[in-house]
PDB file of C-alpha atoms in Angstrom:
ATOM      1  CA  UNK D 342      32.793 -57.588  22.634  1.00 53.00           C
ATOM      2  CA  UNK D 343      34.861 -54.426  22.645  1.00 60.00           C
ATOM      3  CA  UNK D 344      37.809 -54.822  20.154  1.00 82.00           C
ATOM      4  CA  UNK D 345      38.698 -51.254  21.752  1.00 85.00           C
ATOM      5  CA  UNK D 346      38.928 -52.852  25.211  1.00 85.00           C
ATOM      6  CA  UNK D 347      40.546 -55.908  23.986  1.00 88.00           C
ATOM      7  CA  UNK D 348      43.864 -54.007  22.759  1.00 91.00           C
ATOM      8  CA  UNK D 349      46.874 -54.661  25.327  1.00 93.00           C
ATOM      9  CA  UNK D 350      48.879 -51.226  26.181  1.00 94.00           C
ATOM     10  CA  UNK D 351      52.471 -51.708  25.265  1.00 95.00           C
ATOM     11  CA  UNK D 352      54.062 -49.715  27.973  1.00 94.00           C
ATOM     12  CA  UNK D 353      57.692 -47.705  26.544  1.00 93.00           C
ATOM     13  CA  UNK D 354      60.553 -47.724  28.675  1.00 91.00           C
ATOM     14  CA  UNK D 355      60.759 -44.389  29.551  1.00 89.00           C
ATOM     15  CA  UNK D 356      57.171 -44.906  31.252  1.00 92.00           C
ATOM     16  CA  UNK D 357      56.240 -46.234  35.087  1.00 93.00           C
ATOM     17  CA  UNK D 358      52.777 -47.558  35.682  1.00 93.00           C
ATOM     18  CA  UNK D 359      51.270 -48.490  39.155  1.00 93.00           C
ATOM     19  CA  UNK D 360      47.841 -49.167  40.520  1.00 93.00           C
ATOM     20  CA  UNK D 361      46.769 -48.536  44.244  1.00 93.00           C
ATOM     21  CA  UNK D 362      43.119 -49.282  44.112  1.00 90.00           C
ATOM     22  CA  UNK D 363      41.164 -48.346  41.469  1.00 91.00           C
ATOM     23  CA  UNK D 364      43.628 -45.408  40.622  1.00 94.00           C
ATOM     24  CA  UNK D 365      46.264 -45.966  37.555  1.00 94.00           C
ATOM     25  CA  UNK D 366      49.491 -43.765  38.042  1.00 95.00           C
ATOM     26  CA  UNK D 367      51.559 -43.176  35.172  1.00 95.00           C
ATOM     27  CA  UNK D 368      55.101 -41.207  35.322  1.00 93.00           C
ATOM     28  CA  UNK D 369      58.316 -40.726  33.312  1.00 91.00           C
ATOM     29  CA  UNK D 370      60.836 -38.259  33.836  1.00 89.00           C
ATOM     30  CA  UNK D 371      59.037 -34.332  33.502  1.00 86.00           C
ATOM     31  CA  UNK D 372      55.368 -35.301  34.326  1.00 89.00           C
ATOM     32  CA  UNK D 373      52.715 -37.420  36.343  1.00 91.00           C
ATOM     33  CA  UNK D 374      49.120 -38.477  35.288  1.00 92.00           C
ATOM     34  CA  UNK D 375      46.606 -40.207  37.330  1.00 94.00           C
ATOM     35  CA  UNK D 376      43.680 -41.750  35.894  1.00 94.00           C
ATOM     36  CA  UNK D 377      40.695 -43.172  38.158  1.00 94.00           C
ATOM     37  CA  UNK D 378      38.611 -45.831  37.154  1.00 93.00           C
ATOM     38  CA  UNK D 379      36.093 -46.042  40.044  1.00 92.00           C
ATOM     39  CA  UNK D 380      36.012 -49.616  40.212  1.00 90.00           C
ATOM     40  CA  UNK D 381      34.473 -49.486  36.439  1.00 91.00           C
ATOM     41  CA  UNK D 382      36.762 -51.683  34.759  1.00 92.00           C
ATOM     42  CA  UNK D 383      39.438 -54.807  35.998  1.00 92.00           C
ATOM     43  CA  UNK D 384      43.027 -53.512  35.846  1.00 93.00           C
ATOM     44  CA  UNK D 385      45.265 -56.371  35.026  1.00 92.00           C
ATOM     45  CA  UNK D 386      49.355 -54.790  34.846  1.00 92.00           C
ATOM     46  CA  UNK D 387      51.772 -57.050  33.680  1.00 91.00           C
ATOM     47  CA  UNK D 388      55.247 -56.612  33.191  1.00 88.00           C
ATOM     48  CA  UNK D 389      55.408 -54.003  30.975  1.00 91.00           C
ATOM     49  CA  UNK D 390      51.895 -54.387  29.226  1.00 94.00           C
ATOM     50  CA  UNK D 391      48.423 -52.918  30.408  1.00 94.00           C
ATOM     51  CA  UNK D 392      45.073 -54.370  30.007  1.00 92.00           C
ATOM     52  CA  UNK D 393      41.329 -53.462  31.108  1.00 93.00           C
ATOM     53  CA  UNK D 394      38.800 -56.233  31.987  1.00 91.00           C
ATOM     54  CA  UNK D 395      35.513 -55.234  32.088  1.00 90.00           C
ATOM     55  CA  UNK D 396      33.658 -55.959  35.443  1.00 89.00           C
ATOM     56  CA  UNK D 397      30.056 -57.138  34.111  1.00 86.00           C
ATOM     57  CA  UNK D 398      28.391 -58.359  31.017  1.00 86.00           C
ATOM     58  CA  UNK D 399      26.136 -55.453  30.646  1.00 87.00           C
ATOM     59  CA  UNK D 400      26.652 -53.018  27.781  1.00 87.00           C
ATOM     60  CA  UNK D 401      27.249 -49.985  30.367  1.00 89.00           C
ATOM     61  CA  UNK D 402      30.622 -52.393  31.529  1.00 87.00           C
ATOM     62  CA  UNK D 403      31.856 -52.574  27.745  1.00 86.00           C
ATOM     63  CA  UNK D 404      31.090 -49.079  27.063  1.00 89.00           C
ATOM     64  CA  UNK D 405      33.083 -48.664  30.068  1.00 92.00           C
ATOM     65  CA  UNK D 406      36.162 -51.355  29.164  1.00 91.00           C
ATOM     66  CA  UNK D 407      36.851 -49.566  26.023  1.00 91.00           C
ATOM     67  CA  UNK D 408      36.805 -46.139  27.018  1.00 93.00           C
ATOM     68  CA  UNK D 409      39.510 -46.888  29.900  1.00 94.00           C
ATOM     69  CA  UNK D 410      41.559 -48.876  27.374  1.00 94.00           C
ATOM     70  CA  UNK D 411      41.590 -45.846  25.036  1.00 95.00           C
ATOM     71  CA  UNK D 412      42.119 -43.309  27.875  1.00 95.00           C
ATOM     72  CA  UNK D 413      44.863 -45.402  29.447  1.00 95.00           C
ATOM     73  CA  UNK D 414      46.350 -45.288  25.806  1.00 95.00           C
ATOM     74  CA  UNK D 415      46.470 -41.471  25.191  1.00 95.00           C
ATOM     75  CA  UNK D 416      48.294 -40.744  28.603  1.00 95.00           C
ATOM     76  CA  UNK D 417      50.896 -43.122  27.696  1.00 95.00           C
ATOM     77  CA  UNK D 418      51.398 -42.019  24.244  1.00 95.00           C
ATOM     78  CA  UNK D 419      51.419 -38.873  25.775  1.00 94.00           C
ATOM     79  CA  UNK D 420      54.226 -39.150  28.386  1.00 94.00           C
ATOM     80  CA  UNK D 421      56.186 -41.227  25.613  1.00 94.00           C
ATOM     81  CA  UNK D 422      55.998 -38.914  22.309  1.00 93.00           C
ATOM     82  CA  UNK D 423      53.315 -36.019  23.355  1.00 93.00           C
ATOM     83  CA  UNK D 424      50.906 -34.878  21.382  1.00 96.00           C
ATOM     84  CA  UNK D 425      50.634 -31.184  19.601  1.00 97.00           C
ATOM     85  CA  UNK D 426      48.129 -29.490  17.714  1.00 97.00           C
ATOM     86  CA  UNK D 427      48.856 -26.547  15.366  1.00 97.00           C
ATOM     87  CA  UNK D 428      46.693 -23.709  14.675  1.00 97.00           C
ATOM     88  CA  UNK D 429      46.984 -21.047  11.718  1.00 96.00           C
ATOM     89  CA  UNK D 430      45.595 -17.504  11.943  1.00 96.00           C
ATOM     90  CA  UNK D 431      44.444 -16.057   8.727  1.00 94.00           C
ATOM     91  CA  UNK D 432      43.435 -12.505   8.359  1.00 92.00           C
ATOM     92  CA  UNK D 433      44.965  -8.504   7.471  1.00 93.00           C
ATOM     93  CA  UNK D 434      46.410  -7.546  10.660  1.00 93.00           C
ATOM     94  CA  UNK D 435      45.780 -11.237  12.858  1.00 95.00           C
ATOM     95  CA  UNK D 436      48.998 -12.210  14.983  1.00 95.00           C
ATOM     96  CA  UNK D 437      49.776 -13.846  18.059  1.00 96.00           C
ATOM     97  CA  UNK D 438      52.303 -13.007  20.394  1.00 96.00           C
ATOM     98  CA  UNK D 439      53.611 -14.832  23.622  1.00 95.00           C
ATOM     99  CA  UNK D 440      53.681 -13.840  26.939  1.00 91.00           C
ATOM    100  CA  UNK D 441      54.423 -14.681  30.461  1.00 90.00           C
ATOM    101  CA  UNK D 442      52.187 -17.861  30.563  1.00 93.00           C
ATOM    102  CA  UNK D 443      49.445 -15.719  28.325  1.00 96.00           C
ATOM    103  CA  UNK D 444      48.819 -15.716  24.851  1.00 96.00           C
ATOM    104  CA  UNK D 445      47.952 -12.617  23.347  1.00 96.00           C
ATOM    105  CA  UNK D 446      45.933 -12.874  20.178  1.00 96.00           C
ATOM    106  CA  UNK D 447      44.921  -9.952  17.734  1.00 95.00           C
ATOM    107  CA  UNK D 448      41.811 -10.821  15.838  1.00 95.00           C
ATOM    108  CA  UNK D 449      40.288  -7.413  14.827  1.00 93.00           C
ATOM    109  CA  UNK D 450      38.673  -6.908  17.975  1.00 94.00           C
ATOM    110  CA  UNK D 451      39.126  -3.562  19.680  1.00 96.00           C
ATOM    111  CA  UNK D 452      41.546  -5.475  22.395  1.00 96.00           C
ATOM    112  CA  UNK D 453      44.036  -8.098  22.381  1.00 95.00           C
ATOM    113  CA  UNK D 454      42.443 -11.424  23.308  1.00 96.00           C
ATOM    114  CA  UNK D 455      44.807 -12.527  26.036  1.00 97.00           C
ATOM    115  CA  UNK D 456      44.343 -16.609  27.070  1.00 97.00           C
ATOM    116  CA  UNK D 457      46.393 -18.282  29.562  1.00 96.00           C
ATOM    117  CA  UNK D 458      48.564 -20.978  28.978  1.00 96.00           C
ATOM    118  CA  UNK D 459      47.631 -23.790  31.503  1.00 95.00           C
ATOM    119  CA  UNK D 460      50.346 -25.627  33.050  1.00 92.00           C
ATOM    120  CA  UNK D 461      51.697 -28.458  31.078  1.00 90.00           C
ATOM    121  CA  UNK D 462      51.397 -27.223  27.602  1.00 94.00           C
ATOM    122  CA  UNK D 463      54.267 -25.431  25.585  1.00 95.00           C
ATOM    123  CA  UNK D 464      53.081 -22.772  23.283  1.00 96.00           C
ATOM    124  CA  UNK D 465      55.273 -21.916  20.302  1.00 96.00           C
ATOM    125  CA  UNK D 466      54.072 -18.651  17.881  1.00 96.00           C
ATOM    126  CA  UNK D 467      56.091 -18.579  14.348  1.00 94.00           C
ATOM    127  CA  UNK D 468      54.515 -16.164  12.291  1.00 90.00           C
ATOM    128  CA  UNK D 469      51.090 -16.970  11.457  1.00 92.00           C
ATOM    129  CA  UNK D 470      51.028 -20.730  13.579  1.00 96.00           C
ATOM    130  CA  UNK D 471      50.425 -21.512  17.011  1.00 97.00           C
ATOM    131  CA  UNK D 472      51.998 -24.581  17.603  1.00 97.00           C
ATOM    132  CA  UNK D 473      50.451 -26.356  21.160  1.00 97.00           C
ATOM    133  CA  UNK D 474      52.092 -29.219  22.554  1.00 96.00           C
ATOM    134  CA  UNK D 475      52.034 -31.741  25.969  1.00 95.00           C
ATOM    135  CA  UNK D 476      51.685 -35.065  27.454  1.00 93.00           C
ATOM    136  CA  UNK D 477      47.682 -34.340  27.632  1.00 94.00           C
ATOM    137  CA  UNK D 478      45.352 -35.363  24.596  1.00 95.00           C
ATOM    138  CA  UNK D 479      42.194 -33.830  26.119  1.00 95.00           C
ATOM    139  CA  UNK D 480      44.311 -30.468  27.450  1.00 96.00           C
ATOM    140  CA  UNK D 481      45.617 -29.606  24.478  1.00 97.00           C
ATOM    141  CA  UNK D 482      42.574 -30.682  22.120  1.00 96.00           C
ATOM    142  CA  UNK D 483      40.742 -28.056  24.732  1.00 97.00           C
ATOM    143  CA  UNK D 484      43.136 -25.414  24.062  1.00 97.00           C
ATOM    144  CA  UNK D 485      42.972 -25.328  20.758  1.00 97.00           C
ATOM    145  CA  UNK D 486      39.461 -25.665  20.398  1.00 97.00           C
ATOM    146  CA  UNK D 487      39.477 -22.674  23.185  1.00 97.00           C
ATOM    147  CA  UNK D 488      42.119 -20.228  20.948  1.00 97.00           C
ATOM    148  CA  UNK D 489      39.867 -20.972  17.487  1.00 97.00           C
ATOM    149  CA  UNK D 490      36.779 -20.392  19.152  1.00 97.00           C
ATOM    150  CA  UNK D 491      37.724 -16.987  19.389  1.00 97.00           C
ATOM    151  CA  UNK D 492      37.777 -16.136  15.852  1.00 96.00           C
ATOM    152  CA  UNK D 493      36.581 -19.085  13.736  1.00 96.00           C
ATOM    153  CA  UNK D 494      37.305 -19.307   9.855  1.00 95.00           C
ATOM    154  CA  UNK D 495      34.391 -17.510   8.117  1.00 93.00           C
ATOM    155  CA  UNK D 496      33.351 -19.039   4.187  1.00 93.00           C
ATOM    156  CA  UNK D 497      33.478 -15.997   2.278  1.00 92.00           C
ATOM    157  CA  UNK D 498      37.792 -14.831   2.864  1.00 91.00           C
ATOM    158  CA  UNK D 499      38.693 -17.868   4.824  1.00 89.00           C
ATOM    159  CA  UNK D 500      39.914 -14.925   7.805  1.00 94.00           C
ATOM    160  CA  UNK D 501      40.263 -16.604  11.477  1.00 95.00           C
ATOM    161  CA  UNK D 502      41.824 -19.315  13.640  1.00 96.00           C
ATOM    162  CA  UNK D 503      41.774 -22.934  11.653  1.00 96.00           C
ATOM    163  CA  UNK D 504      43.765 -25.796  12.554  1.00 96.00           C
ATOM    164  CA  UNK D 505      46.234 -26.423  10.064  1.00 95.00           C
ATOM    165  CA  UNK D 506      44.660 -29.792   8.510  1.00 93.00           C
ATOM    166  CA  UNK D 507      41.112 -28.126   8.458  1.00 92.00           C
ATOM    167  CA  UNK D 508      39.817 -27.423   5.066  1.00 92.00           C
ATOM    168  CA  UNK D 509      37.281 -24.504   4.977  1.00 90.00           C
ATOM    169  CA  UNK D 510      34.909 -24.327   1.962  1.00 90.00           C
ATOM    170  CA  UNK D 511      34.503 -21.133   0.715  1.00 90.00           C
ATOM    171  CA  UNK D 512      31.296 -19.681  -0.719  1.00 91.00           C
ATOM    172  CA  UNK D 513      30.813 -17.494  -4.013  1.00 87.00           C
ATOM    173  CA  UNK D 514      29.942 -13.905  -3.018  1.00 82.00           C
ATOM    174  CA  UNK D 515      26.992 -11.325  -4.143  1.00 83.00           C
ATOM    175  CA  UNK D 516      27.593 -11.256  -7.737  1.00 81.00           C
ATOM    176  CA  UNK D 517      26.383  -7.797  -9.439  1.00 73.00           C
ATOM    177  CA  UNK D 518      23.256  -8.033 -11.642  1.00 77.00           C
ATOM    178  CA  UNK D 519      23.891  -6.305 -15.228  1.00 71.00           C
TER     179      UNK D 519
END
């Protein structure tokens, strides 16, 4: 048995479920999230709790049960307390700067590295951090995996985009023979 799918969703105040189908709709005040089962998983919604049964006993239908629980989860964490990721940028002459919906990094290549914001997701740039946060798990876990990607840490200076709880082991350099 899933002890994932078992877990009953506490739904906050500030949060409005609804099914139609096999379609979940979540909303508070700012956003709206839909997630779609597809007729995977039972949706049972009771007063202000949320639970998943799972439709067969195969192993595919508790793979299934859990995975909806935990999605179902994340959006309403999200929509109650957000989530946010930050990133620091390491490096002689590295900086981000914000733009109209576009983040413009320098990373030592001959450009700026310009990356849109998507919809959804604040961006705040102090200093050295970029600071990413929203009612998405998955959107913002994607945009920061998109902005590091662009200039990972390397071992030997530590130089690059690393999140800020990422430790990056550094290697010894060439040593000179005497």
């Amino acid at each position: 048995m899933s002890r994932i799918g078992k877990r009953v969703i506490k739904i906050p105040n500030g949060v409005q479920v609804s099914v139609e189908g096999t379609c979940l709709y979540f909303k508070n005040n700012k956003t709206a999230q839909i997630l779609e089962t597809h007729g995977r998983v039972g949706i049972v919604l009771e007063n202000d709790s949320l639970r998943f049964e799972p439709v067969g006993d195969s192993a595919q239908s508790k793979a299934f049960w859990g995975t909806y629980n935990a999605l179902a989860n994340n959006v309403v964490v999200g929509l109650d307390k957000g989530f946010s990721k930050v990133l620091e940028i390491n490096g002689v002459g590295y900086k981000a700067a914000l733009g109209h919906k576009v983040l413009e990094l320098t990373l030592g290549f001959s450009r700026p590295v310009k990356h849109p914001i998507p919809e959804g997701v604040e961006v705040v740039v102090d200093k050295n951090t970029i600071t990413l946060k929203g009612s998405s798990k998955q959107q913002i876990g994607q945009l920061a995996a998109d902005i590091r990607a662009y200039r990972p840490p390397e071992p030997y200076k530590g130089k690059g985009i690393k999140y800020s709880d990422e430790v990056i082991v550094r290697k010894a350099g060439k040593t000179a023979k005497k």
